[in-house]
């Protein structure tokens, strides 16, 4: 069975602060994929990033960066110099190999509030 | 290129009534997924189609739920004899099987169901 844990329910920061959202996963698959999605107040899930289990390179995209560590089964997400527009619920998700349908198992989400 | 669309966006119904939701995926996406999201939780997988074939159903999908994708394009999700516990956001997502975006699921805006 697959499981994703996002222990942080809610985080509040002041604009321009850096913030890290934690994600820990469990899976028995040797091939798997990890994702982060953003859900703004409008409700639509927005895809942010996909990583596969064979690629542990960290990635940076603008103010976003991701730290994937298989040894600790973690896939953490950092926003640098946060902005009010970053306020949203962020979900970490996990899927198995393509042959298994790639259905996503989501964590419970972290509500990020960025204040002026 | 249009995204995933869902109709209706909101549905209020009385307990015991039947409801049907529609999802139009991104054209040429082979896979279509249905998820359910309750307040404060991450989306939970319900079922998925590859073209017109329904390949997996979650145990969450009771016999009151049925989904179809008759021509491998749009899909419908029907709930019979609705119960108050069915109140949730129903999300549809689609995904290509190949190309640079394979395994990425693109979500629609959701249908929010309220059962009175």
PDB file of C-alpha atoms in Angstrom:
ATOM      1  CA  UNK A   1       0.000   0.000   0.000  1.00  0.00           C
ATOM      2  CA  UNK A   2       1.134   3.517  -0.690  1.00  0.00           C
ATOM      3  CA  UNK A   3       1.019   6.333   1.819  1.00  0.00           C
ATOM      4  CA  UNK A   4       1.969  10.000   1.813  1.00  0.00           C
ATOM      5  CA  UNK A   5       2.370  11.972   5.013  1.00  0.00           C
ATOM      6  CA  UNK A   6       2.376  15.734   5.209  1.00  0.00           C
ATOM      7  CA  UNK A   7       2.796  16.403   8.886  1.00  0.00           C
ATOM      8  CA  UNK A   8       2.457  20.167   8.615  1.00  0.00           C
ATOM      9  CA  UNK A   9      -1.222  21.048   8.544  1.00  0.00           C
ATOM     10  CA  UNK A  10      -0.772  24.800   8.304  1.00  0.00           C
ATOM     11  CA  UNK A  11       2.184  27.139   7.969  1.00  0.00           C
ATOM     12  CA  UNK A  12       2.086  30.922   8.236  1.00  0.00           C
ATOM     13  CA  UNK A  13       4.960  33.076   7.060  1.00  0.00           C
ATOM     14  CA  UNK A  14       5.593  36.703   6.322  1.00  0.00           C
ATOM     15  CA  UNK A  15       6.210  37.668   2.731  1.00  0.00           C
ATOM     16  CA  UNK A  16       9.794  37.198   1.552  1.00  0.00           C
ATOM     17  CA  UNK A  17      10.495  34.467   4.071  1.00  0.00           C
ATOM     18  CA  UNK A  18      11.620  31.063   2.815  1.00  0.00           C
ATOM     19  CA  UNK A  19       9.374  28.141   3.650  1.00  0.00           C
ATOM     20  CA  UNK A  20       9.818  24.365   3.347  1.00  0.00           C
ATOM     21  CA  UNK A  21       6.918  21.951   3.045  1.00  0.00           C
ATOM     22  CA  UNK A  22       7.666  18.415   4.169  1.00  0.00           C
ATOM     23  CA  UNK A  23       6.549  15.201   2.494  1.00  0.00           C
ATOM     24  CA  UNK A  24       7.317  11.632   3.548  1.00  0.00           C
ATOM     25  CA  UNK A  25       6.134   8.675   1.512  1.00  0.00           C
ATOM     26  CA  UNK A  26       5.828   4.892   1.798  1.00  0.00           C
ATOM     27  CA  UNK A  27       5.733   2.455  -1.101  1.00  0.00           C
ATOM     28  CA  UNK A  28       6.811  -1.069  -1.979  1.00  0.00           C
ATOM     29  CA  UNK A  29       7.251  -0.239  -5.648  1.00  0.00           C
ATOM     30  CA  UNK A  30      10.798   0.094  -6.934  1.00  0.00           C
ATOM     31  CA  UNK A  31       9.600   2.397  -9.693  1.00  0.00           C
ATOM     32  CA  UNK A  32       7.412   5.239  -8.568  1.00  0.00           C
ATOM     33  CA  UNK A  33       6.720   8.905  -9.177  1.00  0.00           C
ATOM     34  CA  UNK A  34       6.402  11.816  -6.806  1.00  0.00           C
ATOM     35  CA  UNK A  35       4.440  14.972  -7.433  1.00  0.00           C
ATOM     36  CA  UNK A  36       3.603  18.302  -5.909  1.00  0.00           C
ATOM     37  CA  UNK A  37       0.325  20.053  -6.669  1.00  0.00           C
ATOM     38  CA  UNK A  38      -0.918  23.471  -5.621  1.00  0.00           C
ATOM     39  CA  UNK A  39      -4.593  24.102  -4.834  1.00  0.00           C
ATOM     40  CA  UNK A  40      -5.352  27.830  -4.624  1.00  0.00           C
ATOM     41  CA  UNK A  41      -8.612  29.101  -3.115  1.00  0.00           C
ATOM     42  CA  UNK A  42     -10.268  28.709  -6.521  1.00  0.00           C
ATOM     43  CA  UNK A  43      -9.987  24.957  -5.978  1.00  0.00           C
ATOM     44  CA  UNK A  44      -8.312  23.721  -9.161  1.00  0.00           C
ATOM     45  CA  UNK A  45      -5.262  21.528  -8.630  1.00  0.00           C
ATOM     46  CA  UNK A  46      -2.217  22.892 -10.425  1.00  0.00           C
ATOM     47  CA  UNK A  47       0.654  20.563 -11.298  1.00  0.00           C
ATOM     48  CA  UNK A  48       4.053  21.784 -10.079  1.00  0.00           C
ATOM     49  CA  UNK A  49       6.573  18.984 -10.502  1.00  0.00           C
ATOM     50  CA  UNK A  50       7.041  15.263 -11.167  1.00  0.00           C
ATOM     51  CA  UNK A  51      10.093  13.224 -10.159  1.00  0.00           C
ATOM     52  CA  UNK A  52      10.737   9.555 -10.806  1.00  0.00           C
ATOM     53  CA  UNK A  53      12.348   7.212  -8.310  1.00  0.00           C
ATOM     54  CA  UNK A  54      15.519   6.881 -10.332  1.00  0.00           C
ATOM     55  CA  UNK A  55      16.292  10.562 -10.404  1.00  0.00           C
ATOM     56  CA  UNK A  56      17.383  11.938  -7.058  1.00  0.00           C
ATOM     57  CA  UNK A  57      18.751  15.171  -8.438  1.00  0.00           C
ATOM     58  CA  UNK A  58      17.344  18.172  -6.702  1.00  0.00           C
ATOM     59  CA  UNK A  59      15.567  20.645  -8.904  1.00  0.00           C
ATOM     60  CA  UNK A  60      15.163  24.386  -8.900  1.00  0.00           C
ATOM     61  CA  UNK A  61      12.577  26.282 -10.890  1.00  0.00           C
ATOM     62  CA  UNK A  62      12.519  29.980 -10.186  1.00  0.00           C
ATOM     63  CA  UNK A  63      11.602  30.449  -6.529  1.00  0.00           C
ATOM     64  CA  UNK A  64      10.687  26.758  -6.165  1.00  0.00           C
ATOM     65  CA  UNK A  65      13.073  23.955  -5.313  1.00  0.00           C
ATOM     66  CA  UNK A  66      12.621  20.302  -4.480  1.00  0.00           C
ATOM     67  CA  UNK A  67      14.795  17.985  -2.384  1.00  0.00           C
ATOM     68  CA  UNK A  68      14.261  14.276  -3.088  1.00  0.00           C
ATOM     69  CA  UNK A  69      16.001  11.830  -0.722  1.00  0.00           C
ATOM     70  CA  UNK A  70      15.276   8.131  -1.172  1.00  0.00           C
ATOM     71  CA  UNK A  71      17.239   7.250   1.968  1.00  0.00           C
ATOM     72  CA  UNK A  72      14.689   9.059   4.109  1.00  0.00           C
ATOM     73  CA  UNK A  73      11.710   8.628   1.727  1.00  0.00           C
ATOM     74  CA  UNK A  74      11.236  12.361   1.610  1.00  0.00           C
ATOM     75  CA  UNK A  75      10.386  14.821  -1.139  1.00  0.00           C
ATOM     76  CA  UNK A  76      10.421  18.291   0.371  1.00  0.00           C
ATOM     77  CA  UNK A  77       9.417  21.503  -1.365  1.00  0.00           C
ATOM     78  CA  UNK A  78      10.932  24.904  -0.650  1.00  0.00           C
ATOM     79  CA  UNK A  79       9.599  28.280  -1.717  1.00  0.00           C
ATOM     80  CA  UNK A  80      12.206  31.016  -1.584  1.00  0.00           C
ATOM     81  CA  UNK A  81      11.174  34.613  -0.926  1.00  0.00           C
ATOM     82  CA  UNK A  82       7.512  33.699  -0.517  1.00  0.00           C
ATOM     83  CA  UNK A  83       4.796  35.921  -1.925  1.00  0.00           C
ATOM     84  CA  UNK A  84       1.148  36.416  -1.022  1.00  0.00           C
ATOM     85  CA  UNK A  85       0.185  34.661  -4.274  1.00  0.00           C
ATOM     86  CA  UNK A  86       1.844  31.516  -2.944  1.00  0.00           C
ATOM     87  CA  UNK A  87      -0.953  31.172  -0.392  1.00  0.00           C
ATOM     88  CA  UNK A  88      -2.650  27.872  -1.150  1.00  0.00           C
ATOM     89  CA  UNK A  89      -2.905  24.265  -0.075  1.00  0.00           C
ATOM     90  CA  UNK A  90       0.001  22.203  -1.329  1.00  0.00           C
ATOM     91  CA  UNK A  91      -0.325  18.474  -1.870  1.00  0.00           C
ATOM     92  CA  UNK A  92       2.402  15.904  -2.214  1.00  0.00           C
ATOM     93  CA  UNK A  93       1.384  12.805  -4.166  1.00  0.00           C
ATOM     94  CA  UNK A  94       2.786   9.417  -5.107  1.00  0.00           C
ATOM     95  CA  UNK A  95       2.031   7.024  -7.954  1.00  0.00           C
ATOM     96  CA  UNK A  96       3.284   3.601  -8.918  1.00  0.00           C
ATOM     97  CA  UNK A  97       4.639   2.439 -12.260  1.00  0.00           C
ATOM     98  CA  UNK A  98       2.819   3.177 -15.506  1.00  0.00           C
ATOM     99  CA  UNK A  99       1.568  -0.369 -15.824  1.00  0.00           C
ATOM    100  CA  UNK A 100      -0.353   0.051 -12.593  1.00  0.00           C
ATOM    101  CA  UNK A 101      -2.362   2.977 -13.871  1.00  0.00           C
ATOM    102  CA  UNK A 102      -0.456   5.735 -12.126  1.00  0.00           C
ATOM    103  CA  UNK A 103      -3.305   6.543  -9.783  1.00  0.00           C
ATOM    104  CA  UNK A 104      -2.224   9.195  -7.335  1.00  0.00           C
ATOM    105  CA  UNK A 105      -2.105   8.797  -3.582  1.00  0.00           C
ATOM    106  CA  UNK A 106      -2.232  12.232  -1.994  1.00  0.00           C
ATOM    107  CA  UNK A 107      -1.186  13.502   1.386  1.00  0.00           C
ATOM    108  CA  UNK A 108      -3.586  15.551   3.455  1.00  0.00           C
ATOM    109  CA  UNK A 109      -2.033  18.790   2.281  1.00  0.00           C
ATOM    110  CA  UNK A 110      -0.308  21.749   3.892  1.00  0.00           C
ATOM    111  CA  UNK A 111      -2.129  25.069   4.034  1.00  0.00           C
ATOM    112  CA  UNK A 112       0.395  27.833   3.390  1.00  0.00           C
ATOM    113  CA  UNK A 113      -0.545  31.373   4.363  1.00  0.00           C
ATOM    114  CA  UNK A 114       1.768  34.162   3.269  1.00  0.00           C
ATOM    115  CA  UNK A 115       1.028  37.482   4.901  1.00  0.00           C
ATOM    116  CA  UNK A 116       2.289  40.972   4.225  1.00  0.00           C
TER     117      UNK A 116
ATOM    118  CA  UNK B   1      -5.264  23.971 -26.028  1.00  0.00           C
ATOM    119  CA  UNK B   2      -8.156  23.695 -23.581  1.00  0.00           C
ATOM    120  CA  UNK B   3      -7.768  21.996 -20.242  1.00  0.00           C
ATOM    121  CA  UNK B   4      -9.953  19.475 -18.502  1.00  0.00           C
ATOM    122  CA  UNK B   5     -13.519  20.683 -18.118  1.00  0.00           C
ATOM    123  CA  UNK B   6     -16.220  19.447 -15.762  1.00  0.00           C
ATOM    124  CA  UNK B   7     -19.923  20.045 -15.688  1.00  0.00           C
ATOM    125  CA  UNK B   8     -21.718  21.111 -13.595  1.00  0.00           C
ATOM    126  CA  UNK B   9     -19.429  23.046 -11.283  1.00  0.00           C
ATOM    127  CA  UNK B  10     -21.908  22.855  -8.440  1.00  0.00           C
ATOM    128  CA  UNK B  11     -24.758  20.482  -7.726  1.00  0.00           C
ATOM    129  CA  UNK B  12     -27.177  20.555  -4.830  1.00  0.00           C
ATOM    130  CA  UNK B  13     -29.483  17.613  -4.489  1.00  0.00           C
ATOM    131  CA  UNK B  14     -31.730  15.947  -1.971  1.00  0.00           C
ATOM    132  CA  UNK B  15     -30.852  12.684  -0.345  1.00  0.00           C
ATOM    133  CA  UNK B  16     -32.017   9.768  -2.430  1.00  0.00           C
ATOM    134  CA  UNK B  17     -31.805  11.521  -5.787  1.00  0.00           C
ATOM    135  CA  UNK B  18     -29.518  10.450  -8.618  1.00  0.00           C
ATOM    136  CA  UNK B  19     -26.854  12.788  -9.998  1.00  0.00           C
ATOM    137  CA  UNK B  20     -24.572  12.616 -13.012  1.00  0.00           C
ATOM    138  CA  UNK B  21     -21.363  14.539 -13.625  1.00  0.00           C
ATOM    139  CA  UNK B  22     -19.494  14.964 -16.874  1.00  0.00           C
ATOM    140  CA  UNK B  23     -15.776  15.304 -17.542  1.00  0.00           C
ATOM    141  CA  UNK B  24     -14.167  16.312 -20.826  1.00  0.00           C
ATOM    142  CA  UNK B  25     -10.445  15.505 -20.758  1.00  0.00           C
ATOM    143  CA  UNK B  26      -7.677  17.135 -22.713  1.00  0.00           C
ATOM    144  CA  UNK B  27      -8.030  15.842 -26.237  1.00  0.00           C
ATOM    145  CA  UNK B  28      -5.815  12.878 -27.075  1.00  0.00           C
ATOM    146  CA  UNK B  29      -5.216  12.038 -23.419  1.00  0.00           C
ATOM    147  CA  UNK B  30      -5.656   8.285 -23.124  1.00  0.00           C
ATOM    148  CA  UNK B  31      -6.181   8.087 -19.386  1.00  0.00           C
ATOM    149  CA  UNK B  32      -8.979   9.646 -17.399  1.00  0.00           C
ATOM    150  CA  UNK B  33      -9.257   9.566 -13.623  1.00  0.00           C
ATOM    151  CA  UNK B  34     -11.946  10.365 -11.079  1.00  0.00           C
ATOM    152  CA  UNK B  35     -11.085  11.458  -7.544  1.00  0.00           C
ATOM    153  CA  UNK B  36     -13.135  12.609  -4.591  1.00  0.00           C
ATOM    154  CA  UNK B  37     -11.996  15.311  -2.184  1.00  0.00           C
ATOM    155  CA  UNK B  38     -13.670  16.059   1.132  1.00  0.00           C
ATOM    156  CA  UNK B  39     -13.019  19.157   3.197  1.00  0.00           C
ATOM    157  CA  UNK B  40      -9.532  19.288   4.652  1.00  0.00           C
ATOM    158  CA  UNK B  41      -8.374  16.139   2.899  1.00  0.00           C
ATOM    159  CA  UNK B  42      -6.389  15.297  -0.187  1.00  0.00           C
ATOM    160  CA  UNK B  43      -8.117  13.840  -3.221  1.00  0.00           C
ATOM    161  CA  UNK B  44      -8.846  10.115  -3.072  1.00  0.00           C
ATOM    162  CA  UNK B  45      -8.760   7.900  -6.136  1.00  0.00           C
ATOM    163  CA  UNK B  46     -12.083   6.476  -7.309  1.00  0.00           C
ATOM    164  CA  UNK B  47     -11.512   4.961 -10.749  1.00  0.00           C
ATOM    165  CA  UNK B  48      -9.641   5.336 -14.003  1.00  0.00           C
ATOM    166  CA  UNK B  49     -10.060   4.605 -17.689  1.00  0.00           C
ATOM    167  CA  UNK B  50      -7.558   3.901 -20.387  1.00  0.00           C
ATOM    168  CA  UNK B  51      -9.374   4.878 -23.556  1.00  0.00           C
ATOM    169  CA  UNK B  52     -12.853   3.365 -23.083  1.00  0.00           C
ATOM    170  CA  UNK B  53     -11.815   0.574 -20.720  1.00  0.00           C
ATOM    171  CA  UNK B  54     -12.349   1.033 -16.988  1.00  0.00           C
ATOM    172  CA  UNK B  55      -9.226  -0.597 -15.588  1.00  0.00           C
ATOM    173  CA  UNK B  56      -9.475  -0.034 -11.865  1.00  0.00           C
ATOM    174  CA  UNK B  57     -12.055   0.880  -9.265  1.00  0.00           C
ATOM    175  CA  UNK B  58     -11.350   1.845  -5.686  1.00  0.00           C
ATOM    176  CA  UNK B  59     -13.179   0.170  -2.832  1.00  0.00           C
ATOM    177  CA  UNK B  60     -14.485   3.689  -2.171  1.00  0.00           C
ATOM    178  CA  UNK B  61     -16.624   3.273  -5.279  1.00  0.00           C
ATOM    179  CA  UNK B  62     -19.703   1.584  -3.858  1.00  0.00           C
ATOM    180  CA  UNK B  63     -22.300  -0.051  -6.069  1.00  0.00           C
ATOM    181  CA  UNK B  64     -24.227   3.224  -6.076  1.00  0.00           C
ATOM    182  CA  UNK B  65     -21.444   4.759  -8.157  1.00  0.00           C
ATOM    183  CA  UNK B  66     -20.929   4.047 -11.822  1.00  0.00           C
ATOM    184  CA  UNK B  67     -18.582   5.602 -14.326  1.00  0.00           C
ATOM    185  CA  UNK B  68     -18.434   5.341 -18.092  1.00  0.00           C
ATOM    186  CA  UNK B  69     -16.253   6.536 -20.904  1.00  0.00           C
ATOM    187  CA  UNK B  70     -18.143   5.156 -23.885  1.00  0.00           C
ATOM    188  CA  UNK B  71     -16.061   6.449 -26.776  1.00  0.00           C
ATOM    189  CA  UNK B  72     -12.814   7.000 -25.020  1.00  0.00           C
ATOM    190  CA  UNK B  73     -13.369  10.741 -24.883  1.00  0.00           C
ATOM    191  CA  UNK B  74     -15.641  12.290 -22.242  1.00  0.00           C
ATOM    192  CA  UNK B  75     -16.636  10.432 -19.099  1.00  0.00           C
ATOM    193  CA  UNK B  76     -19.643  10.458 -16.802  1.00  0.00           C
ATOM    194  CA  UNK B  77     -19.849   9.625 -13.119  1.00  0.00           C
ATOM    195  CA  UNK B  78     -23.283   8.758 -11.780  1.00  0.00           C
ATOM    196  CA  UNK B  79     -24.245   8.464  -8.142  1.00  0.00           C
ATOM    197  CA  UNK B  80     -27.541   6.747  -7.437  1.00  0.00           C
ATOM    198  CA  UNK B  81     -29.585   7.226  -4.275  1.00  0.00           C
ATOM    199  CA  UNK B  82     -27.288   9.940  -2.987  1.00  0.00           C
ATOM    200  CA  UNK B  83     -26.429  10.074   0.711  1.00  0.00           C
ATOM    201  CA  UNK B  84     -25.198  13.000   2.777  1.00  0.00           C
ATOM    202  CA  UNK B  85     -21.805  11.304   2.985  1.00  0.00           C
ATOM    203  CA  UNK B  86     -21.463  11.706  -0.771  1.00  0.00           C
ATOM    204  CA  UNK B  87     -21.085  15.461  -0.345  1.00  0.00           C
ATOM    205  CA  UNK B  88     -17.632  16.275  -1.671  1.00  0.00           C
ATOM    206  CA  UNK B  89     -15.712  17.754  -4.567  1.00  0.00           C
ATOM    207  CA  UNK B  90     -15.481  15.312  -7.464  1.00  0.00           C
ATOM    208  CA  UNK B  91     -12.347  15.856  -9.505  1.00  0.00           C
ATOM    209  CA  UNK B  92     -11.522  14.586 -12.942  1.00  0.00           C
ATOM    210  CA  UNK B  93      -8.016  14.374 -14.355  1.00  0.00           C
ATOM    211  CA  UNK B  94      -6.511  13.234 -17.630  1.00  0.00           C
ATOM    212  CA  UNK B  95      -3.074  12.074 -18.601  1.00  0.00           C
ATOM    213  CA  UNK B  96      -1.251  11.130 -21.771  1.00  0.00           C
ATOM    214  CA  UNK B  97       0.439   7.757 -22.062  1.00  0.00           C
ATOM    215  CA  UNK B  98       3.472   9.108 -23.830  1.00  0.00           C
ATOM    216  CA  UNK B  99       5.379  12.252 -24.593  1.00  0.00           C
ATOM    217  CA  UNK B 100       7.068  14.663 -22.244  1.00  0.00           C
ATOM    218  CA  UNK B 101       3.985  14.947 -20.025  1.00  0.00           C
ATOM    219  CA  UNK B 102       3.408  11.225 -19.522  1.00  0.00           C
ATOM    220  CA  UNK B 103       2.226  10.325 -16.032  1.00  0.00           C
ATOM    221  CA  UNK B 104       1.341  13.949 -15.336  1.00  0.00           C
ATOM    222  CA  UNK B 105      -2.293  14.281 -14.433  1.00  0.00           C
ATOM    223  CA  UNK B 106      -4.047  17.497 -15.370  1.00  0.00           C
ATOM    224  CA  UNK B 107      -7.038  18.258 -13.204  1.00  0.00           C
ATOM    225  CA  UNK B 108     -10.326  19.910 -13.981  1.00  0.00           C
ATOM    226  CA  UNK B 109     -12.023  22.480 -11.741  1.00  0.00           C
ATOM    227  CA  UNK B 110     -14.173  19.852 -10.048  1.00  0.00           C
ATOM    228  CA  UNK B 111     -17.874  19.414  -9.359  1.00  0.00           C
ATOM    229  CA  UNK B 112     -18.912  20.296  -5.848  1.00  0.00           C
ATOM    230  CA  UNK B 113     -21.781  18.084  -4.706  1.00  0.00           C
ATOM    231  CA  UNK B 114     -23.939  18.976  -1.735  1.00  0.00           C
ATOM    232  CA  UNK B 115     -26.484  16.422  -0.596  1.00  0.00           C
ATOM    233  CA  UNK B 116     -29.175  17.844   1.675  1.00  0.00           C
TER     234      UNK B 116
END
